[in-house]
Short mmCIF file of C-alpha atoms in Angstrom, two decimals:
data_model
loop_
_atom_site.label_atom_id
_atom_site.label_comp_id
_atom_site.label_asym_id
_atom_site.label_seq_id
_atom_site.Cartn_x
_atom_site.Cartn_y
_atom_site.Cartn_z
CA UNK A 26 -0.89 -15.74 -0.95
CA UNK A 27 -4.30 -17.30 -1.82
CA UNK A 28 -7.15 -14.22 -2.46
CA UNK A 29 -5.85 -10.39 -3.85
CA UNK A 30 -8.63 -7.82 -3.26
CA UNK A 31 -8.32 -5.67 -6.57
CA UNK A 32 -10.03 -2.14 -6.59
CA UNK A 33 -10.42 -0.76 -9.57
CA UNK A 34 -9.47 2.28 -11.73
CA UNK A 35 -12.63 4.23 -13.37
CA UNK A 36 -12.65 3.07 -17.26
CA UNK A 37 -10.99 6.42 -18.38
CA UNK A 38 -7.80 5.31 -15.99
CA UNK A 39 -4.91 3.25 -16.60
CA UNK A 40 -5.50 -0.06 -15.05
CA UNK A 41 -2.68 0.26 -12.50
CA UNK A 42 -4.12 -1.88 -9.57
CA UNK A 43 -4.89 -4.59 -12.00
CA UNK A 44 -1.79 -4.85 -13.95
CA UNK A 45 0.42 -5.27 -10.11
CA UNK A 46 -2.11 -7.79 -9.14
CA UNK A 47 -1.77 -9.48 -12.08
CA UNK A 48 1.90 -10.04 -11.88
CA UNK A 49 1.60 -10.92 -8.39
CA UNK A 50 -0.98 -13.38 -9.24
CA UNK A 51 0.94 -15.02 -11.82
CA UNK A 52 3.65 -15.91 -9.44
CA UNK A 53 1.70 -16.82 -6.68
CA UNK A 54 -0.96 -18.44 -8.17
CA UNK A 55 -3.28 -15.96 -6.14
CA UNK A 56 -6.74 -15.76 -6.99
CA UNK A 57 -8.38 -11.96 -7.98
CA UNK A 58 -11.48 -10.22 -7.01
CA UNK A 59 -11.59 -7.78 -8.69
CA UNK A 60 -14.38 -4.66 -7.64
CA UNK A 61 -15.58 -2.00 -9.94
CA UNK A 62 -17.01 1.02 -8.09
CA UNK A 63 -20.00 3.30 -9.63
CA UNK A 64 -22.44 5.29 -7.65
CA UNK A 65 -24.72 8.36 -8.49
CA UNK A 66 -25.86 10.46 -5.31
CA UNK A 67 -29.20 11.38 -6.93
CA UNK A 68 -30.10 7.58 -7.60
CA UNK A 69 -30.44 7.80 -3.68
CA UNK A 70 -33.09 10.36 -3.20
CA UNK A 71 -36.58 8.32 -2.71
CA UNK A 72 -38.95 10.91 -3.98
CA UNK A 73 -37.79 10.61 -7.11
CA UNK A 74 -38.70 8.16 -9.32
CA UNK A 75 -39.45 7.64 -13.11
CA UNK A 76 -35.93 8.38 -15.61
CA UNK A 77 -34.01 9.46 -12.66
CA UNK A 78 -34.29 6.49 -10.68
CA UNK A 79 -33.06 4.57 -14.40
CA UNK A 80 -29.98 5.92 -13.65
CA UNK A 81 -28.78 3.14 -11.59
CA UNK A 82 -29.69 0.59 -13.50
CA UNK A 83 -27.83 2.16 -16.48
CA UNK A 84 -25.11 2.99 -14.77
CA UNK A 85 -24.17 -0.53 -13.58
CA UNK A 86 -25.37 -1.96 -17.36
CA UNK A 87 -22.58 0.28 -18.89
CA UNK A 88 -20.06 -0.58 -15.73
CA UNK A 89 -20.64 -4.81 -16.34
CA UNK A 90 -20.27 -4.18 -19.95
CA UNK A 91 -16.56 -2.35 -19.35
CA UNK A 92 -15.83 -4.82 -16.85
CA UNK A 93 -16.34 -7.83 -19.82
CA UNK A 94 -14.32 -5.63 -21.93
CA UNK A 95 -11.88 -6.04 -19.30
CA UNK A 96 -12.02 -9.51 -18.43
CA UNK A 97 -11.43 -9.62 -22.34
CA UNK A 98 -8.20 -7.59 -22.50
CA UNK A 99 -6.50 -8.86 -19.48
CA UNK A 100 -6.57 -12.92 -18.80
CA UNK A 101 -7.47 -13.60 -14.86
CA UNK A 102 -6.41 -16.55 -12.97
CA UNK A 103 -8.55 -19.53 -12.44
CA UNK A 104 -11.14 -19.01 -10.26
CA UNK A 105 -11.12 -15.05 -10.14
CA UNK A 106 -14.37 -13.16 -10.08
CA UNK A 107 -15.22 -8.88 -11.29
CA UNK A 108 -18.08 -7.35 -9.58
CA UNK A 109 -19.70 -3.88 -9.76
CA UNK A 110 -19.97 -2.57 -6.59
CA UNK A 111 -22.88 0.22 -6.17
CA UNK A 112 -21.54 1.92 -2.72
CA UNK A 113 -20.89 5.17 -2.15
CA UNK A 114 -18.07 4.72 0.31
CA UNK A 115 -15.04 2.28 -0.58
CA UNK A 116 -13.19 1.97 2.86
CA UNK A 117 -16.17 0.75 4.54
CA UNK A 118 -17.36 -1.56 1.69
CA UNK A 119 -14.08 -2.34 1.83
CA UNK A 120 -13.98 -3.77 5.75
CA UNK A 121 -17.34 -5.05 5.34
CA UNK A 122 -16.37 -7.65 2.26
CA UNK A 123 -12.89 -8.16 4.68
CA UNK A 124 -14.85 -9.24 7.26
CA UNK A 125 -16.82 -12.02 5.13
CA UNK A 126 -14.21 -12.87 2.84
CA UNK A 127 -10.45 -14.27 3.31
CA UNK A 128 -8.30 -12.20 1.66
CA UNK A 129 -4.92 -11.53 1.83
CA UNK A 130 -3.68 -8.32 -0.02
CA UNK A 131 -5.83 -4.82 -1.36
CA UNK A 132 -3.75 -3.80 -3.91
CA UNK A 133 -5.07 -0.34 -5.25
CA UNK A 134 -4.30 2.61 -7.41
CA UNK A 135 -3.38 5.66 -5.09
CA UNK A 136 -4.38 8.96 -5.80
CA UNK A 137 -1.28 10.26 -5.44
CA UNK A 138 -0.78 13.89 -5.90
CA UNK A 139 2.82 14.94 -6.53
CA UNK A 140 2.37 18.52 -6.21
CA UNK A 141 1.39 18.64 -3.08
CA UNK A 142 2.23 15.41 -1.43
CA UNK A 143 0.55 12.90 0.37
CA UNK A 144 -2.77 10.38 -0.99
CA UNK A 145 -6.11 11.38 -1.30
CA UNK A 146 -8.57 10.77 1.60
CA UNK A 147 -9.97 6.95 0.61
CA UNK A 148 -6.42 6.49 0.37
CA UNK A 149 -5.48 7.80 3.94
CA UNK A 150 -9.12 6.07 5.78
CA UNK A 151 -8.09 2.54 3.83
CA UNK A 152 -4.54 3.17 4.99
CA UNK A 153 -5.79 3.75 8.60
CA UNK A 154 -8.10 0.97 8.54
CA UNK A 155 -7.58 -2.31 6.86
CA UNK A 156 -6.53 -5.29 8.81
CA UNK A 157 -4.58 -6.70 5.92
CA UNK A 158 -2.08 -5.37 4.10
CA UNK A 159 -2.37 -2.38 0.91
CA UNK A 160 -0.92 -2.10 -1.82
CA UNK A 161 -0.85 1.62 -2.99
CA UNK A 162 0.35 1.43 -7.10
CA UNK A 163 1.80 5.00 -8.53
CA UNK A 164 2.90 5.44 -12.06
CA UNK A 165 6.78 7.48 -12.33
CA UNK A 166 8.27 8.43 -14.90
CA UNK A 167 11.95 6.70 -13.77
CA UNK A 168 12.90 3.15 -14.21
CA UNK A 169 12.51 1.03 -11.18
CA UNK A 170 14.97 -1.72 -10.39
CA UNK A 171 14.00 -4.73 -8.61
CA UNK A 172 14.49 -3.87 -5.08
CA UNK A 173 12.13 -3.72 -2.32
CA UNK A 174 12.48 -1.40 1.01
CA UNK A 175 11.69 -1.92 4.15
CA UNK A 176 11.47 0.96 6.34
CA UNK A 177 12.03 -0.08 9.60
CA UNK A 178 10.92 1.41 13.19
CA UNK A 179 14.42 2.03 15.23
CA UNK A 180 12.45 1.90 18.30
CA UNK A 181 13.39 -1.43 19.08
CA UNK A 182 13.15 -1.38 22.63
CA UNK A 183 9.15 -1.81 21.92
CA UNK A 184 8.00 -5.32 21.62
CA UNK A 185 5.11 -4.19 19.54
CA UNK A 186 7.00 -2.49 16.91
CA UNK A 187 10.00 -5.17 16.96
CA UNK A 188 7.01 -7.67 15.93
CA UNK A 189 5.60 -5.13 13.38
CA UNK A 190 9.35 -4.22 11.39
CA UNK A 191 9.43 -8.67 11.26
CA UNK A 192 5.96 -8.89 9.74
CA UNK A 193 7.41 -6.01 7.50
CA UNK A 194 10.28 -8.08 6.42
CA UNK A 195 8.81 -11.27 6.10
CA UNK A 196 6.11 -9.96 3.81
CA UNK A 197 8.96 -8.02 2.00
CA UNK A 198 10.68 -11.05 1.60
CA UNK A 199 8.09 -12.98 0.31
CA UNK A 200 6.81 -10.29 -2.04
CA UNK A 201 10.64 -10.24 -3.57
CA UNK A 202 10.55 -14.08 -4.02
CA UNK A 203 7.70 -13.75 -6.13
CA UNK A 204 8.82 -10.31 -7.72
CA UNK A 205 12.00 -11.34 -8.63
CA UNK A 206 13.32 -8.62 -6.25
CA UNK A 207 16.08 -8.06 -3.85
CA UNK A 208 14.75 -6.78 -0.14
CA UNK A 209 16.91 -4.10 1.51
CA UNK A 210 16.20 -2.15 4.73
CA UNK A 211 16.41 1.28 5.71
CA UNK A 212 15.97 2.37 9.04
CA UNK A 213 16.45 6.57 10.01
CA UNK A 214 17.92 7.62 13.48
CA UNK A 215 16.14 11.30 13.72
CA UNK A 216 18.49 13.99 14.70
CA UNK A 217 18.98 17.32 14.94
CA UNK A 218 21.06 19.24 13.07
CA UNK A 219 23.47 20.05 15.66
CA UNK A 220 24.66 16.84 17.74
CA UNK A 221 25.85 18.41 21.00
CA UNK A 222 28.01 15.30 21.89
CA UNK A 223 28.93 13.47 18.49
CA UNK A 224 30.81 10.49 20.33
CA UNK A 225 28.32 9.84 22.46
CA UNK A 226 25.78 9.75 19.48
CA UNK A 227 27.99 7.57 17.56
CA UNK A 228 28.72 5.09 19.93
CA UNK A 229 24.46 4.92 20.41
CA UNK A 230 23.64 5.03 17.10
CA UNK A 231 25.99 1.70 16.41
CA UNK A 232 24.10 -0.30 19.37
CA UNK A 233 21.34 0.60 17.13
CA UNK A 234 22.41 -0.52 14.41
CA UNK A 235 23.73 -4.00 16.14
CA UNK A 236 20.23 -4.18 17.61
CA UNK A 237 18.51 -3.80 14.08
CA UNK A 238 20.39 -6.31 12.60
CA UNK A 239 19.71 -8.57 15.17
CA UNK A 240 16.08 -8.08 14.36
CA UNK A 241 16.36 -9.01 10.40
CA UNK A 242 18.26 -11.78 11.68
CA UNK A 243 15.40 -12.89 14.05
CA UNK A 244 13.02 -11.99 11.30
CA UNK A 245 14.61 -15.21 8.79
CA UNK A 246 14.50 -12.49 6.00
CA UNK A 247 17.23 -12.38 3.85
CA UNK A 248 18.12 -9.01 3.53
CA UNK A 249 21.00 -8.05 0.79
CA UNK A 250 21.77 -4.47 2.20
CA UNK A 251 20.62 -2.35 5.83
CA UNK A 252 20.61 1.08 5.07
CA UNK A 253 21.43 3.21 8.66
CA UNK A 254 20.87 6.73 7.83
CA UNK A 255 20.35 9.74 10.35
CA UNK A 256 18.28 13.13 9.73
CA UNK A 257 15.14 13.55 9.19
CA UNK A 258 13.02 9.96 8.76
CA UNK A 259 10.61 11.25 6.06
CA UNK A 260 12.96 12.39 4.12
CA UNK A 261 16.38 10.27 4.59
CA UNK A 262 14.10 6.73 3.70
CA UNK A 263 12.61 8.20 0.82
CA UNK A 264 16.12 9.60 -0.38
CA UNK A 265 17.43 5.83 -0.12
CA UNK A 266 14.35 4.42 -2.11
CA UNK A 267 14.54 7.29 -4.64
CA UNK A 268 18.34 6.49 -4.75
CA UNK A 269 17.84 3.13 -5.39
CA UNK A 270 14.77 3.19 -7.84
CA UNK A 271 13.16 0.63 -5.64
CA UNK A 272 9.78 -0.04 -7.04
CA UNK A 273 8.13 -0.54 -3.39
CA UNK A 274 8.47 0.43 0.07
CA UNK A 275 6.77 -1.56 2.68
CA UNK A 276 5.74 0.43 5.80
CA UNK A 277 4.34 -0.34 9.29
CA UNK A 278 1.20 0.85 10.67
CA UNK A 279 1.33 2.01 13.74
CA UNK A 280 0.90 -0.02 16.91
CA UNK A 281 -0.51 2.77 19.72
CA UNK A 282 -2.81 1.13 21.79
CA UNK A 283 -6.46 2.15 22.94
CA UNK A 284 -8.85 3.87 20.57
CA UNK A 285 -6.06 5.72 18.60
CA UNK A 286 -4.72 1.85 17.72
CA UNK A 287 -5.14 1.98 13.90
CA UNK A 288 -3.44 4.95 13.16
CA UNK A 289 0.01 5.58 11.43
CA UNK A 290 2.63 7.39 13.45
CA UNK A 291 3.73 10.96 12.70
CA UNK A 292 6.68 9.38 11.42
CA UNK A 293 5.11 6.90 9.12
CA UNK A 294 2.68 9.17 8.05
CA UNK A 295 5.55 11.46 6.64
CA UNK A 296 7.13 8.73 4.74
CA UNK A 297 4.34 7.84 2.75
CA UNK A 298 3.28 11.40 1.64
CA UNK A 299 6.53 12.26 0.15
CA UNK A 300 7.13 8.48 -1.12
CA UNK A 301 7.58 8.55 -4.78
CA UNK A 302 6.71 4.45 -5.66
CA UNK A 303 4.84 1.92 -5.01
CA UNK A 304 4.12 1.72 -0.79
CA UNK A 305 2.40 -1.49 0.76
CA UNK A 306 1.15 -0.35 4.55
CA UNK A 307 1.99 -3.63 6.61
CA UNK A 308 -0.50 -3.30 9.82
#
């Protein structure tokens, strides 16, 4: 891990983002680039000028001097750069600069709203989007231990999403070499709450579970623990993490071909609106 893509908090915010990639960086060595963004719709209007068209130019003054403040409080790695970004739209900006620049983690604060569930919409369109993989930060209130989860797709007849739970564990793996944390895998049969034939669902549900390992195993990641849970997917993996106080869960994006080819799954998109930590979105 060689570039970390670091967006910003506003300056009233707890520098969440930052203080992951910062850790991260430490151990890997990773550079950061870190982007501040500020934008004022009216700036954008060309009829006006005079005071109101100031406002750009004193907006970004006031954002460069935070971001030295910054650069002050927290020491960056060698070779790390902090821009402020006028753009009104952070996905795009954010494939645009992907496009032109190597980089191989986004590692952002979500706007995470308990009380309802789910992220806010620049989280859900980067989510959707971004060819590498996110890191969505959340502050909680519980202690987190250091374990990592995989949640894994138990549709393992599929090529595609065999290759996207490996890419899942082998990132999870190497994030837990450099975290210091144990990786552990859950993957969620979904079933109904009545089973009509229970043998027959056991006996199926362990060739699953046979098949799954198999595909850590093919994977090379060393994975401490498989948790094999049945129910209901969005809520049995989160129950494990939350059980656990893992501090991350790493999820695949889904694989559908054709035009809908960047978005999540039903499935997937369940899992990360009730997820209570830290989620990276493996695509």
């Amino acid at each position: 891990m060689q570039n970390i893509l670091v967006i910003l908090d506003k300056p009233k915010h707890e520098q969440i983002a930052l203080e992951r990639a910062l850790e991260l960086a430490q151990k890997s060595g990773a550079r950061l680039q870190l982007a501040s963004f500020v934008y004022e719709p009216v700036a954008s209007i060309p009829m006006l000028s005079g005071a109101v068209l100031d406002v750009r130019d004193q907006l970004q003054t006031e954002r460069r001097q935070w971001l030295d403040e910054l650069q002050q409080k927290y020491t960056l790695p060698e070779g790390s750069t902090a821009d402020v970004i006028w753009h009104h739209d952070i996905p795009s900006w954010a494939l645009s600069y992907l496009a032109d620049n190597p980089v191989d983690l986004v590692v952002k604060t979500a706007q995470k709203q308990f009380a309802r569930g789910g992220f806010g919409s620049i989280d859900w369109r980067l989510i959707e989007s971004l060819p590498v993989p996110l890191w969505l930060a959340v502050s909680t209130h519980w202690v987190k231990r250091d374990r990592i989860v995989a949640a894994l797709d138990p549709a393992v007849e599929n090529t595609l999403h065999v290759a996207l739970n490996q890419r899942a564990l082998k990132l999870g793996e190497q994030l837990g070499k450099l975290l210091g944390a144990e990786l552990e895998a859950v993957a969620c049969v979904p079933a109904t709450d009545e089973i009509i034939d229970l043998d027959a669902f056991r006996e199926q549900a362990g060739a699953l579970l046979q098949t799954i390992d198999q595909v850590i195993a093919d994977s090379g990641a060393e994975c401490k623990k498989t948790h094999f849970v049945t129910g209901k997917p969005a809520a049995e993996v989160n129950r494990v993490v939350d059980r656990n106080k893992a501090r991350m869960i790493l999820v695949g994006r889904g694989v559908r071909k054709g035009p809908k080819g960047f978005l999540l799954g039903n499935t997937a998109e369940r899992i990360l609106g009730r997820a209570n930590t830290d989620v990276v979105i493996v695509p």
